[in-house]
PDB file of C-alpha atoms in Angstrom:
ATOM      1  CA  UNK I   3     116.069 -13.325-145.446  1.00 66.00           C
ATOM      2  CA  UNK I   4     114.048 -16.411-146.216  1.00 68.00           C
ATOM      3  CA  UNK I   5     116.862 -18.654-144.894  1.00 69.00           C
ATOM      4  CA  UNK I   6     116.968 -16.631-141.695  1.00 65.00           C
ATOM      5  CA  UNK I   7     113.228 -17.157-141.100  1.00 67.00           C
ATOM      6  CA  UNK I   8     113.584 -20.891-141.688  1.00 73.00           C
ATOM      7  CA  UNK I   9     116.550 -21.104-139.284  1.00 72.00           C
ATOM      8  CA  UNK I  10     114.579 -19.119-136.707  1.00 62.00           C
ATOM      9  CA  UNK I  11     111.559 -21.429-137.039  1.00 63.00           C
ATOM     10  CA  UNK I  12     113.763 -24.540-136.737  1.00 61.00           C
ATOM     11  CA  UNK I  13     115.470 -23.124-133.636  1.00 61.00           C
ATOM     12  CA  UNK I  14     112.118 -22.160-132.095  1.00 58.00           C
ATOM     13  CA  UNK I  15     110.741 -25.641-132.749  1.00 60.00           C
ATOM     14  CA  UNK I  16     113.868 -27.220-131.236  1.00 61.00           C
ATOM     15  CA  UNK I  17     113.609 -25.086-128.090  1.00 60.00           C
ATOM     16  CA  UNK I  18     109.905 -25.881-127.742  1.00 60.00           C
ATOM     17  CA  UNK I  19     110.527 -29.616-128.216  1.00 59.00           C
ATOM     18  CA  UNK I  20     113.375 -29.565-125.690  1.00 59.00           C
ATOM     19  CA  UNK I  21     111.182 -27.856-123.126  1.00 59.00           C
ATOM     20  CA  UNK I  22     108.515 -30.552-123.536  1.00 58.00           C
ATOM     21  CA  UNK I  23     110.883 -33.495-122.871  1.00 61.00           C
ATOM     22  CA  UNK I  24     111.003 -33.062-119.047  1.00 60.00           C
ATOM     23  CA  UNK I  25     107.212 -32.758-118.936  1.00 54.00           C
ATOM     24  CA  UNK I  26     106.830 -35.906-121.027  1.00 52.00           C
ATOM     25  CA  UNK I  27     109.322 -37.709-118.765  1.00 53.00           C
ATOM     26  CA  UNK I  28     107.296 -36.683-115.693  1.00 53.00           C
ATOM     27  CA  UNK I  29     104.095 -37.928-117.351  1.00 53.00           C
ATOM     28  CA  UNK I  30     105.798 -41.262-118.011  1.00 62.00           C
ATOM     29  CA  UNK I  31     106.922 -41.512-114.379  1.00 60.00           C
ATOM     30  CA  UNK I  32     103.405 -40.688-113.180  1.00 57.00           C
ATOM     31  CA  UNK I  33     101.937 -43.329-115.512  1.00 57.00           C
ATOM     32  CA  UNK I  34     104.431 -45.924-114.263  1.00 59.00           C
ATOM     33  CA  UNK I  35     103.659 -45.072-110.635  1.00 59.00           C
ATOM     34  CA  UNK I  36      99.904 -45.344-111.255  1.00 57.00           C
ATOM     35  CA  UNK I  37     100.377 -48.689-113.033  1.00 58.00           C
ATOM     36  CA  UNK I  38     102.371 -50.005-110.061  1.00 62.00           C
ATOM     37  CA  UNK I  39      99.735 -48.810-107.570  1.00 58.00           C
ATOM     38  CA  UNK I  40      96.973 -50.316-109.738  1.00 69.00           C
ATOM     39  CA  UNK I  41      98.815 -53.659-109.872  1.00 76.00           C
ATOM     40  CA  UNK I  42      99.260 -53.746-106.093  1.00 80.00           C
ATOM     41  CA  UNK I  43      95.628 -52.751-105.567  1.00 81.00           C
ATOM     42  CA  UNK I  44      94.470 -55.499-107.933  1.00 87.00           C
ATOM     43  CA  UNK I  45      96.649 -58.017-106.069  1.00 89.00           C
ATOM     44  CA  UNK I  46      94.952 -56.931-102.811  1.00 85.00           C
ATOM     45  CA  UNK I  47      91.598 -57.466-104.509  1.00 88.00           C
ATOM     46  CA  UNK I  48      92.684 -60.922-105.687  1.00 90.00           C
ATOM     47  CA  UNK I  49      93.716 -61.940-102.177  1.00 91.00           C
ATOM     48  CA  UNK I  50      90.484 -60.614-100.638  1.00 90.00           C
ATOM     49  CA  UNK I  51      88.400 -62.336-103.339  1.00 92.00           C
ATOM     50  CA  UNK I  52      90.074 -65.695-102.643  1.00 94.00           C
ATOM     51  CA  UNK I  53      89.665 -65.291 -98.891  1.00 92.00           C
ATOM     52  CA  UNK I  54      85.979 -64.354 -99.278  1.00 93.00           C
ATOM     53  CA  UNK I  55      85.396 -67.312-101.575  1.00 93.00           C
ATOM     54  CA  UNK I  56      87.050 -69.675 -99.094  1.00 93.00           C
ATOM     55  CA  UNK I  57      85.071 -68.221 -96.188  1.00 92.00           C
ATOM     56  CA  UNK I  58      81.840 -68.512 -98.182  1.00 92.00           C
ATOM     57  CA  UNK I  59      82.556 -72.172 -98.998  1.00 92.00           C
ATOM     58  CA  UNK I  60      83.005 -72.896 -95.293  1.00 92.00           C
ATOM     59  CA  UNK I  61      79.914 -70.848 -94.445  1.00 91.00           C
ATOM     60  CA  UNK I  62      77.812 -72.934 -96.845  1.00 90.00           C
ATOM     61  CA  UNK I  63      79.012 -76.124 -95.160  1.00 92.00           C
ATOM     62  CA  UNK I  64      78.444 -75.093 -91.546  1.00 90.00           C
ATOM     63  CA  UNK I  65      75.965 -72.204 -91.725  1.00 90.00           C
ATOM     64  CA  UNK I  66      78.308 -69.686 -90.093  1.00 90.00           C
ATOM     65  CA  UNK I  67      81.851 -68.375 -90.211  1.00 88.00           C
ATOM     66  CA  UNK I  68      83.479 -70.182 -87.305  1.00 86.00           C
ATOM     67  CA  UNK I  69      86.472 -68.373 -85.834  1.00 80.00           C
ATOM     68  CA  UNK I  70      87.786 -71.598 -84.305  1.00 81.00           C
ATOM     69  CA  UNK I  71      88.319 -73.080 -87.775  1.00 83.00           C
ATOM     70  CA  UNK I  72      92.054 -72.729 -88.637  1.00 83.00           C
ATOM     71  CA  UNK I  73      91.280 -72.135 -92.316  1.00 85.00           C
ATOM     72  CA  UNK I  74      88.931 -69.287 -91.398  1.00 84.00           C
ATOM     73  CA  UNK I  75      91.597 -67.760 -89.182  1.00 81.00           C
ATOM     74  CA  UNK I  76      93.994 -67.684 -92.111  1.00 84.00           C
ATOM     75  CA  UNK I  77      91.316 -66.193 -94.364  1.00 87.00           C
ATOM     76  CA  UNK I  78      90.367 -63.539 -91.783  1.00 85.00           C
ATOM     77  CA  UNK I  79      94.063 -62.664 -91.495  1.00 82.00           C
ATOM     78  CA  UNK I  80      94.255 -62.371 -95.288  1.00 85.00           C
ATOM     79  CA  UNK I  81      91.226 -60.070 -95.273  1.00 84.00           C
ATOM     80  CA  UNK I  82      92.746 -57.961 -92.492  1.00 82.00           C
ATOM     81  CA  UNK I  83      96.118 -57.576 -94.203  1.00 82.00           C
ATOM     82  CA  UNK I  84      94.785 -56.802 -97.666  1.00 84.00           C
ATOM     83  CA  UNK I  85      92.014 -54.489 -96.521  1.00 83.00           C
ATOM     84  CA  UNK I  86      94.608 -52.529 -94.526  1.00 80.00           C
ATOM     85  CA  UNK I  87      96.705 -52.243 -97.691  1.00 76.00           C
ATOM     86  CA  UNK I  88      93.634 -51.117 -99.653  1.00 77.00           C
ATOM     87  CA  UNK I  89      92.503 -48.430 -97.180  1.00 76.00           C
ATOM     88  CA  UNK I  90      92.904 -44.948 -98.552  1.00 75.00           C
ATOM     89  CA  UNK I  91      93.157 -46.069-102.170  1.00 74.00           C
ATOM     90  CA  UNK I  92      91.214 -43.623-104.318  1.00 79.00           C
ATOM     91  CA  UNK I  93      90.745 -45.723-107.453  1.00 84.00           C
ATOM     92  CA  UNK I  94      88.749 -48.787-106.452  1.00 88.00           C
ATOM     93  CA  UNK I  95      88.472 -50.221-109.990  1.00 89.00           C
ATOM     94  CA  UNK I  96      91.684 -52.328-109.824  1.00 89.00           C
ATOM     95  CA  UNK I  97      90.629 -53.734-106.430  1.00 88.00           C
ATOM     96  CA  UNK I  98      87.182 -54.658-107.790  1.00 90.00           C
ATOM     97  CA  UNK I  99      88.812 -56.202-110.854  1.00 92.00           C
ATOM     98  CA  UNK I 100      90.874 -58.440-108.560  1.00 90.00           C
ATOM     99  CA  UNK I 101      87.848 -59.285-106.394  1.00 91.00           C
ATOM    100  CA  UNK I 102      85.771 -60.320-109.398  1.00 92.00           C
ATOM    101  CA  UNK I 103      88.602 -62.320-110.966  1.00 93.00           C
ATOM    102  CA  UNK I 104      89.435 -64.388-107.889  1.00 92.00           C
ATOM    103  CA  UNK I 105      86.146 -64.903-106.058  1.00 91.00           C
ATOM    104  CA  UNK I 106      84.944 -67.890-108.101  1.00 91.00           C
ATOM    105  CA  UNK I 107      81.879 -65.999-109.296  1.00 89.00           C
ATOM    106  CA  UNK I 108      80.769 -64.848-105.846  1.00 88.00           C
ATOM    107  CA  UNK I 109      81.669 -61.224-106.588  1.00 90.00           C
ATOM    108  CA  UNK I 110      80.417 -59.748-109.851  1.00 91.00           C
ATOM    109  CA  UNK I 111      80.463 -56.247-111.255  1.00 91.00           C
ATOM    110  CA  UNK I 112      76.772 -56.067-110.350  1.00 92.00           C
ATOM    111  CA  UNK I 113      77.209 -56.857-106.624  1.00 91.00           C
ATOM    112  CA  UNK I 114      80.667 -55.302-106.181  1.00 89.00           C
ATOM    113  CA  UNK I 115      79.318 -52.248-104.332  1.00 89.00           C
ATOM    114  CA  UNK I 116      77.491 -54.492-101.856  1.00 90.00           C
ATOM    115  CA  UNK I 117      80.726 -56.441-101.319  1.00 88.00           C
ATOM    116  CA  UNK I 118      82.682 -53.201-100.827  1.00 87.00           C
ATOM    117  CA  UNK I 119      80.102 -52.104 -98.231  1.00 88.00           C
ATOM    118  CA  UNK I 120      80.602 -55.383 -96.341  1.00 88.00           C
ATOM    119  CA  UNK I 121      84.374 -55.042 -96.551  1.00 86.00           C
ATOM    120  CA  UNK I 122      84.096 -51.448 -95.363  1.00 85.00           C
ATOM    121  CA  UNK I 123      82.202 -52.634 -92.282  1.00 85.00           C
ATOM    122  CA  UNK I 124      84.902 -55.222 -91.620  1.00 82.00           C
ATOM    123  CA  UNK I 125      87.718 -52.727 -92.128  1.00 80.00           C
ATOM    124  CA  UNK I 126      86.107 -50.401 -89.588  1.00 78.00           C
ATOM    125  CA  UNK I 127      87.024 -52.968 -86.931  1.00 75.00           C
ATOM    126  CA  UNK I 128      90.506 -53.032 -85.441  1.00 69.00           C
ATOM    127  CA  UNK I 129      91.796 -55.364 -88.127  1.00 55.00           C
ATOM    128  CA  UNK I 130      95.215 -55.710 -86.554  1.00 63.00           C
ATOM    129  CA  UNK I 131      93.647 -57.706 -83.753  1.00 56.00           C
ATOM    130  CA  UNK I 132      91.344 -59.877 -85.868  1.00 54.00           C
ATOM    131  CA  UNK I 133      94.073 -62.249 -86.917  1.00 49.00           C
ATOM    132  CA  UNK I 134      95.812 -61.929 -83.554  1.00 49.00           C
ATOM    133  CA  UNK I 135      92.602 -62.619 -81.638  1.00 48.00           C
ATOM    134  CA  UNK I 136      91.749 -65.585 -83.788  1.00 48.00           C
ATOM    135  CA  UNK I 137      95.223 -67.048 -83.354  1.00 50.00           C
ATOM    136  CA  UNK I 138      95.009 -66.506 -79.593  1.00 52.00           C
ATOM    137  CA  UNK I 139      91.663 -68.308 -79.576  1.00 53.00           C
ATOM    138  CA  UNK I 140      93.211 -71.250 -81.377  1.00 49.00           C
ATOM    139  CA  UNK I 141      96.175 -71.311 -79.011  1.00 45.00           C
ATOM    140  CA  UNK I 142      93.808 -71.432 -76.044  1.00 51.00           C
ATOM    141  CA  UNK I 143      91.747 -74.192 -77.630  1.00 49.00           C
ATOM    142  CA  UNK I 144      94.757 -76.353 -78.342  1.00 44.00           C
ATOM    143  CA  UNK I 145      96.561 -75.766 -75.051  1.00 43.00           C
ATOM    144  CA  UNK I 146      98.846 -72.887 -76.013  1.00 41.00           C
ATOM    145  CA  UNK I 147      99.096 -69.639 -74.107  1.00 41.00           C
ATOM    146  CA  UNK I 148      96.823 -66.874 -75.259  1.00 40.00           C
ATOM    147  CA  UNK I 149      98.156 -63.319 -75.079  1.00 44.00           C
ATOM    148  CA  UNK I 150      94.699 -61.747 -74.851  1.00 45.00           C
ATOM    149  CA  UNK I 151      91.220 -63.171 -74.832  1.00 47.00           C
ATOM    150  CA  UNK I 152      89.586 -59.821 -75.599  1.00 45.00           C
ATOM    151  CA  UNK I 153      90.868 -59.752 -79.188  1.00 53.00           C
ATOM    152  CA  UNK I 154      88.430 -62.520 -80.048  1.00 63.00           C
ATOM    153  CA  UNK I 155      85.667 -59.894 -79.993  1.00 72.00           C
ATOM    154  CA  UNK I 156      87.094 -58.363 -83.166  1.00 73.00           C
ATOM    155  CA  UNK I 157      87.285 -61.752 -84.909  1.00 73.00           C
ATOM    156  CA  UNK I 158      83.740 -62.520 -83.779  1.00 80.00           C
ATOM    157  CA  UNK I 159      82.586 -59.147 -85.096  1.00 81.00           C
ATOM    158  CA  UNK I 160      84.128 -59.831 -88.504  1.00 82.00           C
ATOM    159  CA  UNK I 161      82.588 -63.320 -88.562  1.00 83.00           C
ATOM    160  CA  UNK I 162      79.179 -61.849 -87.702  1.00 84.00           C
ATOM    161  CA  UNK I 163      79.408 -59.279 -90.506  1.00 86.00           C
ATOM    162  CA  UNK I 164      80.396 -62.017 -92.953  1.00 85.00           C
ATOM    163  CA  UNK I 165      77.576 -64.284 -91.765  1.00 84.00           C
ATOM    164  CA  UNK I 166      75.042 -61.540 -92.502  1.00 84.00           C
ATOM    165  CA  UNK I 167      76.616 -60.784 -95.868  1.00 83.00           C
ATOM    166  CA  UNK I 168      76.766 -64.446 -96.926  1.00 84.00           C
ATOM    167  CA  UNK I 169      73.175 -64.999 -95.795  1.00 83.00           C
ATOM    168  CA  UNK I 170      72.159 -62.207 -98.151  1.00 81.00           C
ATOM    169  CA  UNK I 171      73.834 -64.004-101.067  1.00 76.00           C
ATOM    170  CA  UNK I 172      71.621 -67.067-100.713  1.00 69.00           C
TER     171      UNK I 172
END
């Protein structure tokens, strides 16, 4: 009888363990998916941090974010692309981690919320036309054909938001 109880307990433990394996596999898949999303979100934060740092360096030299500066156009395009990728992300911590790591000290954990507010204001613009409008402005300036002059309003709006934000940093 004692052997029968032991066999029953071993079988019950085996069945329980076997039923837990699919759940553990799903947990592992969920963890891997979250890690991948976190990595991509941090990469977006890194790109935005570098672009902000570059824009701030130019701002300190000229006193404003000039949308006719080719470097600023590239940086505005980088902001547009990476903020679009970041929209809708629930966990902002990886994005902030990337921002702080790549902004050359401009973004800190202490001012990260202020930076996110500024970026939120920028992302509320039609970001798809910021880089397009800025490129069209450059094409017009250098003799190329512009597809639309009205898109420059979006680039100007982003530059104005950044000017106000950068002014607050000084």
